[in-house]
């Protein structure tokens, strides 16, 4: 019930005047319920009293007018309800999208979160809306039923007691069905995600080549078939149980009308007036309909509210980093200090172990080391996607753990190896917003020049306004791996980060192109502070300082000459790469 009230509160918060509209609906439906019962009583009495036909017709006409008026108002209410439904659901789904901004990065690594979030996104808005209007429907049916109860109760209480008793049993059965549905949904969720994953993969263009040329398709389809089998098992079991319970419930509800009538006839027929009996038959029919409606509404509400738990939990998820206002990072970037920082993803194995490094404004810092050494993890800590497990990071002498992530990320930004391009224009892909004025356009061109993508973009007919991907446009630009990385570098440049981190964004570039990017980077002078992570040690020669990572630790630090003089791991790596490099021939196609 808690979630039903929360849903209603959310609806009324967005549309407070809905309360008035719903009150009108309740009054109209109550009037429309009572009128037929009252009308039969009056007509029978008129017939018994031999009243003129015009008088009877006049009354019928009056009642007909009330019905017509009620229906006209009903049409407006239905139109308004559809309007609210459409808008409320759209607004609710935006709440879920926006929530993503306030969810810590590590949540995305939890299958439970992914199950819950996808479930909330898929039908959370529907469930919240249905729960909110479900509460309103129940209030309406209760008021309608009370008016009929009062009428029948004045004839004989037994009929009402029977109807209530059946209502309670039916309600219990509906709750059982609700629980079964919820359980079945939870059991199916991981398999539905598995199926969704396969669907997605078959749709993504990037996987097409693998799907066509390798056996991966078979593995995915096999997983899909397994997921289907599991879903079918769950659904089979559910349908069987639901059918039996529903059947029992329907028989019970169907018995209300004959039993109510029978009780009334048996107990009161001798001293009841014909007019009252006539109206009672109508009341008994209405009663059985209302009890069944009431129980269905309660059952539906319960079905929807159990499903609301997850969407509301998602909306109320508490993060430790995202969306929380600590202190903004003050002033321009001046220094970064990593002090004894350790980090573990699973609270067991240390991926970074007591890292110490410092970076001053304008320095160009290289981080090198073999795969899995912890370099990208450090970048994620520097962006405060995670907090250190031990030790601290300071920016301008402010502790990361006390800075607002958003303000930090306005100054510190990164470009990663894996690049996502979006189906919007090249300009928007670079700025991540719409260009507003000439200086935005100039910035885009500078960024393209910096990344070395300018020549290609200028050769396109629509230049920076060219749409990216052919998802929505036949002539959209398609980028090669190397061009995507250049685009990412341009993006990083255009964001104007004061501390700009490049996490192997040049791995798909050929050596010459890579050298050009690094040359451009060095030419930025003391304005920008840059950390670049690279496998290729030739790019580190001009760095102010190089940190060599191995198994989560910094094993050597210093500039190129210092590290070569050290005669250690760096020197060995450098020499072995330099000899291979001569034969290397990457393609920036
Ligand atoms: P590098 O960038 O130097 O190649 P990473 O920082 O990506 O190394 O990875 C360091 C270690 O942390 C690796 O052993 C990797 O498997 C592990 N790792 C990386 N990301 C995660 C994650 N999200 N959850 C658990 N372990 C991770």
Coordinates of C-alpha atoms and ligand atoms in Angstrom, one line a residue:
X1 CA 0.0 0.0 0.0
X2 CA 3.0 2.3 0.7
X3 CA 3.9 2.3 -3.0
X4 CA 0.3 2.9 -4.0
X5 CA 0.3 6.0 -1.9
X6 CA 3.7 7.1 -3.1
X7 CA 2.5 6.7 -6.7
X8 CA -0.6 8.7 -6.0
X9 CA 1.5 11.4 -4.4
X10 CA 3.8 11.5 -7.4
X11 CA 0.8 11.9 -9.7
X12 CA -0.8 14.6 -7.6
X13 CA 2.4 16.4 -7.2
X14 CA 2.7 16.7 -11.0
X15 CA -1.1 17.2 -11.6
X16 CA -2.7 18.6 -8.4
X17 CA -5.9 19.5 -10.2
X18 CA -6.4 15.9 -11.0
X19 CA -7.9 15.6 -7.4
X20 CA -10.8 17.8 -8.4
X21 CA -11.4 15.9 -11.7
X22 CA -11.4 12.6 -9.8
X23 CA -13.8 13.9 -7.2
X24 CA -16.2 14.9 -10.0
X25 CA -15.9 11.4 -11.5
X26 CA -16.7 9.8 -8.1
X27 CA -19.8 11.9 -7.6
X28 CA -21.0 11.1 -11.1
X29 CA -20.5 7.4 -10.9
X30 CA -22.2 7.2 -7.5
X31 CA -25.2 9.1 -8.9
X32 CA -25.3 6.9 -11.9
X33 CA -25.2 3.8 -9.7
X34 CA -28.1 4.8 -7.4
X35 CA -30.4 6.2 -10.1
X36 CA -31.5 2.9 -11.6
X37 CA -32.4 1.4 -8.2
X38 CA -34.4 4.5 -7.2
X39 CA -36.0 4.7 -10.7
X40 CA -37.4 1.2 -10.6
X41 CA -38.9 1.8 -7.2
X42 CA -40.6 5.0 -8.3
X43 CA -42.0 3.5 -11.6
X44 CA -43.5 0.5 -9.9
X45 CA -45.1 2.7 -7.3
X46 CA -46.5 5.0 -10.2
X47 CA -47.9 1.9 -11.9
X48 CA -49.5 0.7 -8.7
X49 CA -51.0 4.2 -8.1
X50 CA -52.3 4.4 -11.7
X51 CA -50.5 7.7 -12.3
X52 CA -50.8 9.3 -15.8
X53 CA -48.3 8.0 -18.4
X54 CA -47.0 11.5 -19.0
X55 CA -45.9 11.8 -15.4
X56 CA -43.9 8.5 -15.8
X57 CA -42.5 9.6 -19.1
X58 CA -41.5 12.9 -17.6
X59 CA -39.5 11.1 -14.8
X60 CA -37.8 8.7 -17.3
X61 CA -36.9 11.7 -19.4
X62 CA -35.4 13.5 -16.5
X63 CA -33.4 10.5 -15.5
X64 CA -32.3 10.0 -19.1
X65 CA -31.1 13.7 -19.1
X66 CA -29.0 13.0 -16.0
X67 CA -27.4 10.0 -17.7
X68 CA -26.6 12.0 -20.9
X69 CA -25.1 14.8 -18.8
X70 CA -23.0 12.3 -16.8
X71 CA -21.8 10.7 -20.1
X72 CA -20.8 14.0 -21.6
X73 CA -18.8 14.9 -18.5
X74 CA -17.4 11.3 -18.7
X75 CA -16.1 11.9 -22.2
X76 CA -14.2 15.0 -21.0
X77 CA -12.8 13.2 -18.1
X78 CA -11.7 10.3 -20.3
X79 CA -10.0 12.7 -22.6
X80 CA -8.3 14.4 -19.7
X81 CA -7.2 11.1 -18.2
X82 CA -5.6 10.1 -21.5
X83 CA -3.7 13.4 -21.6
X84 CA -2.5 12.9 -18.0
X85 CA -1.5 9.3 -18.6
X86 CA 0.6 10.3 -21.7
X87 CA 2.4 13.2 -20.0
X88 CA 2.8 11.6 -16.6
X89 CA 4.4 8.5 -18.0
X90 CA 6.8 10.5 -20.2
X91 CA 7.8 12.7 -17.2
X92 CA 8.3 9.6 -15.1
X93 CA 10.6 7.9 -17.6
X94 CA 12.7 11.1 -17.6
X95 CA 13.0 10.7 -13.8
X96 CA 14.6 7.3 -14.5
X97 CA 17.0 8.7 -17.2
X98 CA 18.0 11.6 -14.9
X99 CA 18.6 9.2 -12.0
X100 CA 21.4 7.6 -14.0
X101 CA 23.4 10.8 -13.5
X102 CA 23.1 10.3 -9.8
X103 CA 24.0 6.7 -9.6
X104 CA 27.6 5.8 -8.7
X105 CA 29.7 4.2 -11.4
X106 CA 30.1 0.9 -9.6
X107 CA 26.4 0.3 -9.6
X108 CA 26.7 -0.4 -13.3
X109 CA 28.9 -3.4 -12.4
X110 CA 26.2 -5.0 -10.3
X111 CA 23.8 -7.4 -12.1
X112 CA 21.2 -6.7 -9.4
X113 CA 21.3 -3.0 -10.2
X114 CA 21.1 -3.8 -14.0
X115 CA 18.1 -6.2 -13.4
X116 CA 16.3 -3.6 -11.3
X117 CA 17.1 -0.6 -13.5
X118 CA 16.0 -2.3 -16.7
X119 CA 12.9 -3.5 -15.0
X120 CA 12.1 0.0 -13.7
X121 CA 12.8 1.5 -17.1
X122 CA 10.7 -1.0 -19.0
X123 CA 7.6 -0.8 -17.0
X124 CA 8.2 1.3 -13.9
X125 CA 6.3 4.3 -15.3
X126 CA 3.3 2.1 -16.3
X127 CA 3.2 0.5 -12.9
X128 CA 3.4 3.8 -11.0
X129 CA 0.7 5.3 -13.1
X130 CA -1.6 2.2 -12.8
X131 CA -1.0 2.2 -9.0
X132 CA -1.9 5.9 -8.7
X133 CA -5.1 5.6 -10.7
X134 CA -5.8 2.2 -9.0
X135 CA -6.1 4.0 -5.6
X136 CA -8.5 6.5 -7.2
X137 CA -10.6 3.7 -8.7
X138 CA -10.8 1.9 -5.4
X139 CA -12.0 5.1 -3.6
X140 CA -14.7 5.4 -6.3
X141 CA -15.9 1.8 -6.1
X142 CA -16.0 2.0 -2.3
X143 CA -18.2 5.0 -2.4
X144 CA -20.4 3.5 -5.0
X145 CA -20.6 0.2 -3.1
X146 CA -21.4 2.0 0.2
X147 CA -24.4 3.7 -1.4
X148 CA -25.7 0.3 -2.6
X149 CA -24.8 -1.5 0.7
X150 CA -26.9 1.1 2.5
X151 CA -29.9 0.4 0.3
X152 CA -29.7 -3.4 0.6
X153 CA -28.7 -3.3 4.3
X154 CA -32.0 -1.5 5.1
X155 CA -33.7 -4.6 3.5
X156 CA -31.6 -7.4 5.1
X157 CA -28.1 -7.4 6.5
X158 CA -27.4 -11.1 5.5
X159 CA -27.2 -10.3 1.8
X160 CA -24.5 -7.7 2.5
X161 CA -22.6 -9.9 4.9
X162 CA -22.5 -12.7 2.2
X163 CA -21.3 -10.3 -0.5
X164 CA -18.6 -8.9 1.8
X165 CA -17.5 -12.4 2.8
X166 CA -17.1 -13.5 -0.8
X167 CA -15.4 -10.3 -1.6
X168 CA -12.8 -11.0 1.1
X169 CA -12.1 -14.6 -0.1
X170 CA -11.9 -13.3 -3.7
X171 CA -9.5 -10.6 -2.6
X172 CA -7.3 -13.2 -1.0
X173 CA -7.2 -15.2 -4.2
X174 CA -6.3 -12.2 -6.2
X175 CA -3.4 -11.4 -3.8
X176 CA -2.2 -14.9 -4.4
X177 CA -2.2 -14.3 -8.2
X178 CA -0.4 -11.0 -7.6
X179 CA 2.4 -12.7 -5.6
X180 CA 2.7 -15.4 -8.3
X181 CA 3.0 -12.8 -11.0
X182 CA 5.6 -10.9 -9.1
X183 CA 7.6 -14.0 -8.3
X184 CA 7.4 -15.2 -11.9
X185 CA 8.6 -11.8 -13.1
X186 CA 11.6 -11.8 -10.8
X187 CA 12.5 -15.4 -11.8
X188 CA 12.3 -14.4 -15.5
X189 CA 14.3 -11.1 -15.2
X190 CA 17.8 -12.5 -15.6
X191 CA 16.7 -14.6 -18.6
X192 CA 14.9 -11.7 -20.1
X193 CA 18.1 -9.6 -19.8
X194 CA 20.0 -12.5 -21.5
X195 CA 17.5 -12.4 -24.3
X196 CA 17.7 -8.6 -24.5
X197 CA 21.4 -8.8 -24.7
X198 CA 21.2 -11.2 -27.7
X199 CA 18.6 -8.9 -29.3
X200 CA 20.8 -5.9 -28.8
X201 CA 23.9 -7.7 -30.2
X202 CA 22.1 -8.8 -33.3
X203 CA 21.0 -5.2 -33.9
X204 CA 24.3 -3.5 -33.3
X205 CA 26.2 -2.8 -36.5
X206 CA 29.6 -3.3 -34.8
X207 CA 28.9 -6.9 -34.1
X208 CA 27.7 -7.7 -37.7
X209 CA 31.0 -8.6 -39.1
X210 CA 31.7 -11.1 -36.2
X211 CA 28.2 -12.5 -36.5
X212 CA 28.6 -13.1 -40.2
X213 CA 32.1 -14.5 -40.2
X214 CA 32.4 -16.4 -36.9
X215 CA 30.6 -19.0 -34.8
X216 CA 29.7 -16.4 -32.1
X217 CA 26.2 -16.3 -33.5
X218 CA 25.6 -20.0 -32.5
X219 CA 26.8 -19.4 -29.0
X220 CA 24.5 -16.4 -28.6
X221 CA 21.6 -18.2 -30.1
X222 CA 22.1 -21.1 -27.8
X223 CA 22.2 -18.8 -24.8
X224 CA 19.0 -17.2 -26.2
X225 CA 17.3 -20.6 -26.5
X226 CA 18.3 -21.5 -23.0
X227 CA 16.9 -18.2 -21.7
X228 CA 13.7 -18.9 -23.6
X229 CA 13.4 -22.4 -22.1
X230 CA 13.8 -21.0 -18.6
X231 CA 11.1 -18.3 -19.3
X232 CA 8.7 -20.9 -20.7
X233 CA 9.2 -23.0 -17.6
X234 CA 8.4 -20.1 -15.3
X235 CA 5.4 -19.0 -17.4
X236 CA 4.0 -22.6 -17.6
X237 CA 4.0 -23.0 -13.9
X238 CA 2.5 -19.6 -13.4
X239 CA -0.4 -20.1 -15.9
X240 CA -1.4 -23.4 -14.3
X241 CA -1.6 -22.0 -10.8
X242 CA -3.3 -18.7 -12.0
X243 CA -6.0 -20.6 -13.9
X244 CA -7.0 -22.7 -11.0
X245 CA -7.2 -19.8 -8.6
X246 CA -9.0 -17.5 -11.0
X247 CA -11.6 -20.2 -11.7
X248 CA -12.4 -20.6 -8.0
X249 CA -12.7 -16.8 -7.6
X250 CA -15.0 -16.4 -10.6
X251 CA -17.4 -19.0 -9.3
X252 CA -17.6 -17.3 -5.9
X253 CA -18.2 -13.9 -7.4
X254 CA -20.9 -15.3 -9.7
X255 CA -22.7 -16.7 -6.7
X256 CA -23.3 -13.3 -5.1
X257 CA -26.2 -12.3 -7.3
X258 CA -28.4 -15.5 -6.8
X259 CA -27.5 -15.8 -3.2
X260 CA -28.3 -12.2 -2.4
X261 CA -31.6 -12.4 -4.2
X262 CA -32.4 -15.8 -2.6
X263 CA -31.6 -14.5 0.9
X264 CA -33.7 -11.5 0.4
X265 CA -36.6 -13.5 -1.1
X266 CA -36.5 -16.2 1.6
X267 CA -36.2 -13.8 4.6
X268 CA -38.3 -10.9 3.5
X269 CA -40.6 -11.8 0.6
X270 CA -43.7 -11.9 2.8
X271 CA -43.5 -8.4 4.2
X272 CA -41.7 -6.6 1.3
X273 CA -43.4 -4.2 -1.1
X274 CA -43.3 -5.1 -4.8
X275 CA -41.6 -1.7 -5.5
X276 CA -38.8 -2.4 -3.0
X277 CA -38.3 -5.9 -4.2
X278 CA -38.0 -4.7 -7.8
X279 CA -35.4 -2.1 -6.8
X280 CA -33.6 -4.8 -4.7
X281 CA -33.1 -7.1 -7.7
X282 CA -31.3 -4.2 -9.5
X283 CA -29.4 -3.4 -6.3
X284 CA -28.3 -7.1 -5.9
X285 CA -27.0 -7.1 -9.5
X286 CA -25.2 -3.9 -9.0
X287 CA -23.7 -5.2 -5.7
X288 CA -22.3 -8.3 -7.3
X289 CA -20.8 -6.2 -10.1
X290 CA -19.3 -3.7 -7.6
X291 CA -17.9 -6.4 -5.4
X292 CA -16.2 -8.0 -8.4
X293 CA -15.0 -4.6 -9.6
X294 CA -13.7 -3.8 -6.1
X295 CA -11.8 -7.0 -5.8
X296 CA -10.4 -6.7 -9.3
X297 CA -9.3 -3.2 -8.6
X298 CA -7.6 -4.2 -5.4
X299 CA -6.0 -7.2 -7.1
X300 CA -4.8 -5.0 -10.0
X301 CA -3.5 -2.4 -7.5
X302 CA -1.7 -5.0 -5.6
X303 CA -0.1 -6.4 -8.9
X304 CA 1.0 -2.9 -9.8
X305 CA 2.2 -1.8 -6.4
X306 CA 4.4 -4.8 -5.9
X307 CA 6.0 -3.9 -9.2
X308 CA 6.4 -0.3 -7.9
X309 CA 8.8 -1.3 -5.2
X310 CA 11.7 -1.7 -7.6
X311 CA 11.1 1.6 -9.6
X312 CA 10.8 3.5 -6.3
X313 CA 13.8 1.8 -4.9
X314 CA 15.7 2.8 -8.0
X315 CA 14.5 6.4 -7.7
X316 CA 15.6 6.5 -4.1
X317 CA 18.9 4.8 -4.5
X318 CA 21.5 6.6 -2.5
X319 CA 24.9 7.2 -4.0
X320 CA 28.1 8.0 -2.3
X321 CA 29.6 10.2 -5.0
X322 CA 27.2 11.1 -7.8
X323 CA 24.8 14.0 -7.5
X324 CA 26.0 14.8 -3.9
X325 CA 27.0 18.3 -3.2
X326 CA 30.3 18.4 -1.4
X327 CA 32.5 21.4 -2.1
X328 CA 33.2 22.7 -5.6
X329 CA 36.8 22.6 -6.7
X330 CA 38.1 26.2 -6.2
X331 CA 40.0 28.2 -8.7
X332 CA 41.9 27.0 -11.8
X333 CA 43.8 23.7 -11.7
X334 CA 47.1 24.1 -10.0
X335 CA 48.1 20.7 -8.7
X336 CA 47.2 17.1 -8.2
X337 CA 48.6 14.9 -5.5
X338 CA 47.9 11.2 -5.1
X339 CA 49.0 10.1 -1.6
X340 CA 49.3 6.4 -0.7
X341 CA 46.2 5.6 -2.8
X342 CA 45.1 2.0 -2.8
X343 CA 42.0 0.6 -4.5
X344 CA 40.2 -2.7 -4.7
X345 CA 37.1 -3.4 -6.9
X346 CA 36.1 -6.4 -4.8
X347 CA 37.3 -5.2 -1.3
X348 CA 39.7 -8.2 -1.5
X349 CA 42.4 -7.8 -4.2
X350 CA 44.3 -4.6 -4.4
X351 CA 44.4 -3.3 -8.0
X352 CA 46.3 -0.2 -6.9
X353 CA 48.7 -0.4 -4.0
X354 CA 49.9 2.7 -2.2
X355 CA 50.3 4.9 -5.3
X356 CA 52.1 8.3 -4.8
X357 CA 52.3 10.8 -7.6
X358 CA 52.1 14.6 -8.1
X359 CA 51.3 16.7 -11.1
X360 CA 51.7 20.5 -11.3
X361 CA 49.9 22.8 -13.7
X362 CA 51.2 22.6 -17.3
X363 CA 53.1 19.3 -16.9
X364 CA 52.9 16.5 -19.4
X365 CA 52.9 13.3 -17.5
X366 CA 53.2 9.8 -19.1
X367 CA 51.9 6.7 -17.4
X368 CA 53.1 3.4 -18.8
X369 CA 53.0 -0.2 -17.9
X370 CA 51.7 -3.6 -19.1
X371 CA 48.1 -4.6 -19.5
X372 CA 46.2 -4.9 -16.2
X373 CA 48.8 -2.9 -14.3
X374 CA 46.1 -0.6 -13.0
X375 CA 46.5 2.5 -15.2
X376 CA 42.9 2.8 -16.3
X377 CA 41.8 2.2 -12.7
X378 CA 43.9 5.2 -11.7
X379 CA 42.2 7.3 -14.4
X380 CA 38.8 6.3 -13.0
X381 CA 40.0 7.4 -9.5
X382 CA 41.2 10.7 -10.9
X383 CA 37.7 11.3 -12.4
X384 CA 36.2 10.3 -9.1
X385 CA 34.2 7.5 -10.7
X386 CA 35.3 5.6 -7.6
X387 CA 36.8 6.7 -4.3
X388 CA 40.1 5.3 -3.1
X389 CA 39.8 2.4 -0.8
X390 CA 42.8 3.8 1.2
X391 CA 44.8 6.9 0.9
X392 CA 43.7 10.2 -0.7
X393 CA 43.8 12.3 -3.8
X394 CA 44.0 16.1 -3.6
X395 CA 43.3 18.7 -6.3
X396 CA 44.4 22.2 -5.5
X397 CA 45.0 20.8 -2.0
X398 CA 41.3 19.9 -1.7
X399 CA 40.6 16.3 -0.8
X400 CA 38.7 14.5 -3.7
X401 CA 36.4 12.9 -1.2
X402 CA 35.1 16.3 -0.2
X403 CA 34.7 17.7 -3.7
X404 CA 31.5 17.7 -5.8
X405 CA 32.1 15.2 -8.6
X406 CA 30.5 17.5 -11.2
X407 CA 32.8 20.5 -10.4
X408 CA 35.8 18.2 -10.4
X409 CA 34.9 16.7 -13.8
X410 CA 34.6 20.2 -15.3
X411 CA 38.3 20.6 -14.7
X412 CA 39.6 17.0 -15.0
X413 CA 38.5 15.0 -18.0
X414 CA 39.5 11.9 -19.9
X415 CA 39.4 10.3 -23.3
X416 CA 39.3 6.5 -23.3
X417 CA 40.3 3.9 -25.8
X418 CA 36.8 2.8 -26.4
X419 CA 34.9 5.6 -28.2
X420 CA 31.2 5.9 -28.5
X421 CA 29.9 8.0 -31.4
X422 CA 26.4 9.3 -31.4
X423 CA 23.9 9.7 -34.2
X424 CA 24.0 13.5 -34.2
X425 CA 26.2 15.9 -36.1
X426 CA 30.0 15.9 -36.0
X427 CA 29.9 19.3 -34.3
X428 CA 27.5 17.9 -31.6
X429 CA 29.7 14.8 -31.2
X430 CA 32.6 17.0 -30.4
X431 CA 31.1 19.6 -28.2
X432 CA 28.5 17.2 -26.6
X433 CA 26.0 20.1 -27.0
X434 CA 24.7 22.3 -29.8
X435 CA 27.1 24.9 -31.0
X436 CA 25.8 28.3 -29.9
X437 CA 28.0 30.9 -31.6
X438 CA 31.0 31.5 -33.8
X439 CA 33.5 30.8 -30.9
X440 CA 32.0 27.3 -30.5
X441 CA 32.5 26.7 -34.2
X442 CA 36.1 28.0 -33.9
X443 CA 36.7 25.7 -30.9
X444 CA 35.5 22.8 -33.0
X445 CA 37.9 23.6 -35.8
X446 CA 40.8 24.0 -33.3
X447 CA 39.9 20.6 -31.8
X448 CA 39.8 18.9 -35.2
X449 CA 43.1 20.4 -36.0
X450 CA 44.6 19.3 -32.7
X451 CA 43.4 15.7 -33.3
X452 CA 44.4 15.7 -36.9
X453 CA 40.9 15.0 -38.1
X454 CA 40.4 18.4 -39.8
X455 CA 41.5 17.2 -43.3
X456 CA 38.9 14.4 -43.4
X457 CA 36.0 16.6 -42.0
X458 CA 36.8 19.4 -44.3
X459 CA 36.5 17.0 -47.3
X460 CA 32.9 16.2 -46.3
X461 CA 30.3 18.1 -48.2
X462 CA 28.5 19.3 -45.0
X463 CA 31.7 19.6 -42.9
X464 CA 31.1 19.7 -39.2
X465 CA 27.4 19.5 -39.8
X466 CA 27.6 16.1 -41.3
X467 CA 25.5 13.5 -39.4
X468 CA 27.5 10.7 -37.8
X469 CA 26.4 7.1 -38.5
X470 CA 23.9 5.9 -41.1
X471 CA 21.3 5.1 -38.4
X472 CA 19.1 7.9 -39.6
X473 CA 20.9 9.3 -42.6
X474 CA 21.9 7.6 -45.8
X475 CA 24.9 9.9 -46.2
X476 CA 26.0 9.9 -42.6
X477 CA 29.7 9.8 -41.8
X478 CA 31.3 6.5 -40.9
X479 CA 34.5 6.6 -38.9
X480 CA 37.3 4.1 -39.0
X481 CA 38.9 3.0 -35.6
X482 CA 41.7 5.6 -36.0
X483 CA 39.3 8.4 -36.9
X484 CA 37.1 7.5 -34.0
X485 CA 40.1 7.9 -31.7
X486 CA 40.9 11.3 -33.3
X487 CA 37.3 12.3 -32.7
X488 CA 37.6 11.4 -29.1
X489 CA 40.8 13.4 -28.8
X490 CA 39.0 16.4 -30.4
X491 CA 36.3 16.0 -27.9
X492 CA 38.7 16.1 -25.0
X493 CA 40.3 19.2 -26.4
X494 CA 37.0 20.9 -27.0
X495 CA 35.8 20.3 -23.4
X496 CA 38.6 22.6 -22.3
X497 CA 39.7 20.4 -19.4
X498 CA 42.4 21.9 -17.4
X499 CA 43.8 18.5 -16.6
X500 CA 43.3 16.3 -19.7
X501 CA 43.8 12.6 -19.5
X502 CA 44.3 10.5 -22.6
X503 CA 44.0 6.8 -21.8
X504 CA 45.5 5.1 -24.8
X505 CA 43.3 7.0 -27.2
X506 CA 45.9 6.6 -29.9
X507 CA 46.2 2.8 -30.0
X508 CA 44.5 2.6 -33.4
X509 CA 46.6 5.3 -34.9
X510 CA 49.6 4.5 -37.1
X511 CA 53.0 5.6 -35.6
X512 CA 53.2 8.8 -37.7
X513 CA 49.7 9.9 -36.8
X514 CA 50.3 9.1 -33.2
X515 CA 53.5 11.1 -33.2
X516 CA 51.7 14.1 -34.7
X517 CA 49.0 14.0 -32.0
X518 CA 51.7 13.9 -29.3
X519 CA 53.5 16.7 -30.9
X520 CA 50.4 18.8 -30.9
X521 CA 49.9 17.9 -27.3
X522 CA 53.3 19.0 -26.3
X523 CA 52.8 22.2 -28.3
X524 CA 49.8 23.2 -26.0
X525 CA 52.4 24.6 -23.7
X526 CA 51.9 25.3 -20.0
X527 CA 48.2 26.1 -20.4
X528 CA 47.1 22.5 -20.3
X529 CA 48.1 19.8 -17.9
X530 CA 48.1 16.4 -19.6
X531 CA 48.4 12.8 -18.5
X532 CA 48.8 10.4 -21.2
X533 CA 48.7 6.7 -21.0
X534 CA 50.4 4.7 -23.7
X535 CA 51.8 1.3 -24.5
X536 CA 54.2 2.9 -26.9
X537 CA 57.2 4.3 -25.0
X538 CA 58.4 6.4 -27.9
X539 CA 55.6 8.9 -27.0
X540 CA 57.0 9.3 -23.5
X541 CA 60.4 10.7 -24.5
X542 CA 59.4 14.3 -24.1
X543 CA 57.2 13.9 -21.0
X544 CA 58.1 15.9 -17.9
X545 CA 57.7 12.8 -15.8
X546 CA 57.0 9.1 -16.5
X547 CA 55.4 6.7 -14.0
X548 CA 55.9 3.1 -14.7
X549 CA 53.2 0.8 -13.3
X550 CA 53.5 -2.8 -12.6
X551 CA 50.9 -4.9 -10.7
X552 CA 49.3 -1.9 -9.1
X553 CA 52.4 -0.2 -8.0
X554 CA 54.7 2.5 -9.3
X555 CA 58.0 0.8 -9.8
X556 CA 59.9 3.6 -11.5
X557 CA 59.4 7.3 -11.9
X558 CA 61.3 10.1 -13.5
X559 CA 61.9 11.7 -17.0
X560 CA 63.1 9.6 -20.0
X561 CA 66.8 10.3 -19.4
X562 CA 66.5 9.5 -15.7
X563 CA 64.7 6.3 -16.3
X564 CA 67.1 5.2 -19.0
X565 CA 70.0 6.0 -16.7
X566 CA 68.3 3.8 -14.0
X567 CA 68.9 0.9 -16.3
X568 CA 65.8 -0.9 -15.1
X569 CA 62.4 -2.1 -16.4
X570 CA 61.7 1.1 -18.4
X571 CA 64.9 0.9 -20.3
X572 CA 64.4 -2.7 -21.2
X573 CA 60.8 -2.0 -22.4
X574 CA 62.0 1.0 -24.3
X575 CA 64.7 -0.8 -26.1
X576 CA 62.7 -3.8 -27.0
X577 CA 59.8 -1.6 -28.3
X578 CA 62.2 0.7 -30.3
X579 CA 63.6 -2.3 -32.2
X580 CA 60.0 -3.6 -32.9
X581 CA 58.8 -0.2 -33.7
X582 CA 60.9 0.0 -36.8
X583 CA 58.9 -2.9 -38.3
X584 CA 55.6 -1.7 -37.0
X585 CA 53.0 -0.8 -39.6
X586 CA 49.6 0.0 -38.1
X587 CA 46.9 1.2 -40.4
X588 CA 44.9 4.3 -39.7
X589 CA 42.3 3.5 -42.3
Ligands
LIG1 P1 45.4 -1.3 -17.3 O1 44.6 0.0 -17.6 O2 46.7 -1.0 -16.7 O3 45.4 -2.3 -18.4 P2 43.1 -1.7 -15.5 O4 43.2 -0.6 -14.5 O5 42.2 -1.7 -16.6 O6 44.6 -2.0 -16.1 O7 42.9 -3.1 -14.7 C1 43.7 -3.4 -13.5 C2 43.1 -4.7 -12.9 O8 41.8 -4.4 -12.4 C3 43.0 -5.8 -13.9 O9 43.3 -7.0 -13.2 C4 41.5 -5.8 -14.2 O10 41.1 -7.1 -14.5 C5 40.9 -5.3 -12.9 N1 39.6 -4.6 -13.2 C6 39.5 -3.6 -14.1 N2 38.2 -3.1 -14.0 C7 37.5 -3.9 -13.1 C8 36.2 -3.9 -12.6 N3 35.3 -3.0 -13.0 N4 35.9 -4.8 -11.7 C9 36.8 -5.7 -11.3 N5 38.1 -5.7 -11.7 C10 38.5 -4.8 -12.6

